[in-house]
Tab-separated table of C-alpha atoms in Angstrom:
chain	number	residue	atom	x	y	z
C	57	MET	CA	54.430	12.905	-24.467
C	58	THR	CA	51.488	10.647	-23.979
C	59	SER	CA	48.542	10.943	-21.675
C	60	THR	CA	46.103	8.446	-20.384
C	61	ALA	CA	42.391	8.822	-20.003
C	62	PRO	CA	39.931	6.610	-18.194
C	63	ILE	CA	38.311	4.047	-20.419
C	64	ILE	CA	34.531	4.132	-20.316
C	65	ARG	CA	33.155	0.745	-21.133
C	66	PRO	CA	29.962	0.705	-23.172
C	67	SER	CA	28.316	-1.613	-20.688
C	68	MET	CA	28.825	0.908	-17.895
C	69	ALA	CA	27.713	3.993	-19.783
C	70	GLY	CA	24.134	4.925	-19.088
C	71	ASN	CA	23.797	2.768	-15.945
C	72	THR	CA	22.976	5.898	-14.018
C	73	SER	CA	21.240	9.050	-15.099
C	74	PRO	CA	21.148	12.544	-13.581
C	75	GLY	CA	18.800	12.512	-10.626
C	76	ALA	CA	18.749	8.710	-10.380
C	77	VAL	CA	19.776	8.629	-6.709
C	78	PRO	CA	17.241	11.255	-5.495
C	79	ARG	CA	14.569	9.535	-7.545
C	80	ALA	CA	15.393	6.176	-5.996
C	81	ARG	CA	15.254	7.706	-2.513
C	82	LEU	CA	11.852	9.200	-3.222
C	83	GLY	CA	10.616	5.853	-4.510
C	84	PHE	CA	11.963	4.102	-1.421
C	85	VAL	CA	10.223	6.553	0.924
C	86	LEU	CA	7.000	6.403	-1.102
C	87	ALA	CA	6.907	2.609	-0.929
C	88	ILE	CA	7.459	2.584	2.850
C	89	VAL	CA	4.850	5.290	3.485
C	90	ALA	CA	2.436	3.405	1.222
C	91	GLN	CA	2.981	0.215	3.239
C	92	ILE	CA	2.258	2.018	6.511
C	93	LEU	CA	-0.855	3.734	5.150
C	94	MET	CA	-2.145	0.469	3.696
C	95	MET	CA	-1.947	-1.117	7.153
C	96	VAL	CA	-3.572	1.948	8.730
C	97	GLY	CA	-6.612	1.108	6.603
C	98	ALA	CA	-6.437	-2.541	7.650
C	99	SER	CA	-6.921	-1.748	11.346
C	100	ALA	CA	-8.972	1.458	11.083
C	101	PRO	CA	-12.366	-0.300	10.747
C	102	SER	CA	-11.934	-2.509	13.834
C	103	PRO	CA	-12.994	0.038	16.514
C	104	PHE	CA	-16.112	0.833	14.466
C	105	TYR	CA	-17.588	-2.675	14.429
C	106	PRO	CA	-19.386	-2.436	17.806
C	107	VAL	CA	-20.786	0.969	16.776
C	108	LEU	CA	-21.935	-0.343	13.406
C	109	ALA	CA	-23.461	-3.376	15.112
C	110	GLN	CA	-25.695	-1.022	17.088
C	111	ASP	CA	-26.459	1.304	14.191
C	112	ILE	CA	-27.167	-1.381	11.597
C	113	GLY	CA	-28.394	-4.019	13.997
C	114	PHE	CA	-26.441	-7.265	13.712
C	115	PRO	CA	-25.224	-9.828	16.287
C	116	ALA	CA	-21.657	-10.138	17.508
C	117	VAL	CA	-21.099	-13.243	15.378
C	118	VAL	CA	-21.230	-11.023	12.285
C	119	ILE	CA	-18.163	-9.152	13.524
C	120	SER	CA	-16.241	-12.442	13.592
C	121	ALA	CA	-17.473	-13.201	10.086
C	122	VAL	CA	-16.303	-9.772	8.880
C	123	PHE	CA	-12.797	-10.494	10.168
C	124	ALA	CA	-12.940	-13.954	8.571
C	125	VAL	CA	-13.898	-12.767	5.072
C	126	TYR	CA	-11.040	-10.269	5.117
C	127	ALA	CA	-8.561	-12.993	6.021
C	128	VAL	CA	-9.946	-15.363	3.367
C	129	ALA	CA	-9.886	-12.685	0.656
C	130	LEU	CA	-6.341	-11.688	1.631
C	131	LEU	CA	-5.019	-15.250	1.606
C	132	LEU	CA	-6.734	-16.204	-1.655
C	133	THR	CA	-5.347	-13.103	-3.340
C	134	LEU	CA	-1.843	-13.816	-2.064
C	135	LEU	CA	-2.078	-17.405	-3.320
C	136	THR	CA	-3.454	-16.528	-6.757
C	137	ALA	CA	-1.957	-13.102	-7.465
C	138	GLY	CA	0.880	-12.717	-4.991
C	139	SER	CA	3.496	-12.766	-7.746
C	140	LEU	CA	1.469	-10.697	-10.208
C	141	SER	CA	3.788	-7.686	-9.886
C	142	ASP	CA	6.692	-9.852	-11.064
C	143	HIS	CA	4.893	-10.388	-14.369
C	144	VAL	CA	2.976	-7.180	-15.088
C	145	GLY	CA	5.059	-4.708	-13.053
C	146	ARG	CA	4.940	-3.057	-9.653
C	147	ARG	CA	3.128	0.090	-10.777
C	148	PRO	CA	-0.012	-1.472	-12.313
C	149	VAL	CA	-0.502	-3.735	-9.313
C	150	ALA	CA	0.076	-0.923	-6.799
C	151	ILE	CA	-2.289	1.405	-8.669
C	152	ALA	CA	-5.012	-1.261	-8.865
C	153	GLY	CA	-4.541	-2.138	-5.204
C	154	PHE	CA	-4.863	1.426	-3.978
C	155	LEU	CA	-7.915	2.070	-6.161
C	156	LEU	CA	-9.600	-1.014	-4.656
C	157	LEU	CA	-8.541	0.139	-1.201
C	158	ALA	CA	-10.061	3.581	-1.807
C	159	GLY	CA	-13.284	1.879	-2.872
C	160	SER	CA	-13.360	-0.234	0.283
C	161	MET	CA	-12.872	2.846	2.483
C	162	PHE	CA	-15.735	4.563	0.658
C	163	LEU	CA	-17.965	1.557	1.405
C	164	PHE	CA	-16.980	1.582	5.089
C	165	TRP	CA	-17.829	5.266	5.166
C	166	HIS	CA	-21.335	4.555	3.797
C	167	ALA	CA	-21.911	1.170	5.449
C	168	ASP	CA	-25.626	0.983	6.193
C	169	ALA	CA	-26.145	-2.759	5.775
C	170	VAL	CA	-24.310	-5.966	6.587
C	171	ALA	CA	-23.852	-6.738	2.879
C	172	VAL	CA	-22.061	-3.420	2.335
C	173	LEU	CA	-19.797	-4.122	5.296
C	174	PHE	CA	-18.895	-7.550	3.926
C	175	LEU	CA	-18.247	-6.135	0.462
C	176	ALA	CA	-15.995	-3.436	1.936
C	177	ARG	CA	-13.979	-5.999	3.856
C	178	ILE	CA	-13.657	-8.344	0.864
C	179	LEU	CA	-12.426	-5.509	-1.340
C	180	GLN	CA	-9.963	-4.537	1.350
C	181	GLY	CA	-8.678	-8.101	1.591
C	182	VAL	CA	-8.150	-8.336	-2.171
C	183	ALA	CA	-6.430	-4.929	-2.246
C	184	SER	CA	-4.176	-5.820	0.673
C	185	GLY	CA	-3.238	-9.127	-0.942
C	186	LEU	CA	-2.160	-7.300	-4.089
C	187	LEU	CA	-0.318	-4.571	-2.235
C	188	ILE	CA	1.556	-6.598	0.360
C	189	SER	CA	3.737	-8.357	-2.178
C	190	ALA	CA	3.962	-5.462	-4.661
C	191	LEU	CA	4.983	-2.873	-2.064
C	192	SER	CA	7.472	-5.175	-0.351
C	193	ALA	CA	9.118	-5.813	-3.703
C	194	THR	CA	9.089	-2.090	-4.513
C	195	VAL	CA	10.900	-1.315	-1.260
C	196	LEU	CA	13.564	-3.831	-2.280
C	197	ASP	CA	13.747	-2.363	-5.796
C	198	PHE	CA	14.427	1.115	-4.426
C	199	ALA	CA	16.666	0.079	-1.530
C	200	PRO	CA	19.383	2.763	-1.162
C	201	GLY	CA	22.655	1.513	-2.572
C	202	GLY	CA	21.098	-1.899	-3.110
C	203	ARG	CA	21.146	-2.534	0.644
C	204	ALA	CA	18.583	-5.286	0.964
C	205	GLY	CA	18.969	-5.361	4.745
C	206	VAL	CA	17.562	-1.843	5.110
C	207	ALA	CA	14.639	-2.740	2.863
C	208	ALA	CA	13.978	-5.942	4.808
C	209	LEU	CA	13.975	-4.019	8.087
C	210	TRP	CA	11.366	-1.566	6.826
C	211	ASN	CA	9.291	-4.379	5.349
C	212	ALA	CA	9.231	-5.913	8.824
C	213	LEU	CA	8.496	-2.679	10.732
C	214	SER	CA	5.939	-1.000	8.469
C	215	PRO	CA	2.962	-3.365	9.060
C	216	GLY	CA	3.143	-3.039	12.837
C	217	ILE	CA	3.472	0.748	12.671
C	218	GLY	CA	0.494	1.025	10.341
C	219	LEU	CA	-1.745	-1.317	12.338
C	220	ALA	CA	-1.037	0.558	15.562
C	221	LEU	CA	-1.644	3.981	13.993
C	222	GLY	CA	-4.895	2.896	12.322
C	223	ALA	CA	-6.481	1.470	15.463
C	224	LEU	CA	-5.292	4.426	17.574
C	225	ALA	CA	-6.567	7.053	15.134
C	226	SER	CA	-9.984	5.391	14.828
C	227	GLY	CA	-10.336	5.039	18.589
C	228	VAL	CA	-9.474	8.711	19.127
C	229	MET	CA	-11.889	9.872	16.420
C	230	LEU	CA	-14.704	7.810	17.934
C	231	ASP	CA	-14.165	9.657	21.207
C	232	VAL	CA	-13.761	13.202	19.900
C	233	SER	CA	-15.758	13.360	16.668
C	234	GLY	CA	-19.468	13.348	16.059
C	235	GLU	CA	-18.887	12.138	12.486
C	236	ALA	CA	-16.164	9.576	13.083
C	237	LEU	CA	-16.964	7.504	9.973
C	238	LEU	CA	-16.620	10.583	7.800
C	239	ASP	CA	-13.510	11.854	9.578
C	240	VAL	CA	-11.668	8.517	9.291
C	241	PHE	CA	-12.729	6.928	6.023
C	242	ALA	CA	-13.120	10.001	3.805
C	243	PRO	CA	-9.470	11.049	4.341
C	244	LEU	CA	-8.302	7.449	3.874
C	245	SER	CA	-10.206	7.190	0.590
C	246	SER	CA	-8.545	10.385	-0.605
C	247	VAL	CA	-5.096	9.301	0.563
C	248	TYR	CA	-5.345	6.020	-1.345
C	249	LEU	CA	-6.387	7.831	-4.517
C	250	VAL	CA	-3.372	10.119	-4.130
C	251	LEU	CA	-1.091	7.103	-3.632
C	252	ALA	CA	-2.493	5.500	-6.785
C	253	ALA	CA	-1.638	8.699	-8.665
C	254	LEU	CA	1.860	8.837	-7.163
C	255	PHE	CA	2.573	5.273	-8.213
C	256	ARG	CA	1.654	6.260	-11.749
C	257	TRP	CA	4.764	8.441	-11.526
C	258	CYS	CA	6.880	5.818	-9.753
C	259	ARG	CA	9.488	4.606	-12.222
C	260	ARG	CA	12.766	2.894	-11.577
C	261	PRO	CA	15.699	5.164	-12.571
C	262	ARG	CA	18.038	3.940	-15.299
C	263	ARG	CA	20.477	1.834	-13.393
C	264	ALA	CA	21.605	-1.741	-13.323
C	265	ARG	CA	18.169	-2.844	-12.162
C	266	PRO	CA	14.913	-2.464	-14.114
C	267	GLU	CA	12.210	0.146	-13.713
C	268	CYS	CA	9.714	0.136	-10.889
C	269	GLY	CA	7.043	-0.634	-13.424
C	270	ARG	CA	8.825	-3.631	-14.913
C	271	ARG	CA	10.324	-6.781	-13.569
């Protein structure tokens, strides 16, 4: 009497590891939440510009210049380092981006001069340029079941959600808080430091595709 047993091919063994699916789901959620929170920081400063103009004392044209330097820094970073995560890995780029973003929020929190405001916005533009491409790619890396369509949908929705939440939260805090700068930018600085730490953990599970930290 003979019996048959399934043949396990060497190439298939080890493609998945215990806990790979839950780990991928956590990475997917982390990347989406990180995208939203990054865009919260992008719009959070906007309601504060008229207030800072009065407190620091600068004309309205400076507000336009602050928006312009952010856009220039963002575009230059995308052009020069947009594919950096493909070469050095998602994790290092995400960690660096969130550390820069935390620094920019700290500068917004303590903005007492036009130069500090410009520096904060430039840092934010560089950080956003690094993070936009790295986080979008990370969402694709961790897409559940390799479903790129789900990842693409979240990559499209996350920026709008974050921008709306950031502007809304800042506007509310300006109305209800006596220390709105502290209450908005101190938590954002802390959140970005936490995200940098979480991405230190973020690693692609052993499957057909590479780790989150490598490409």
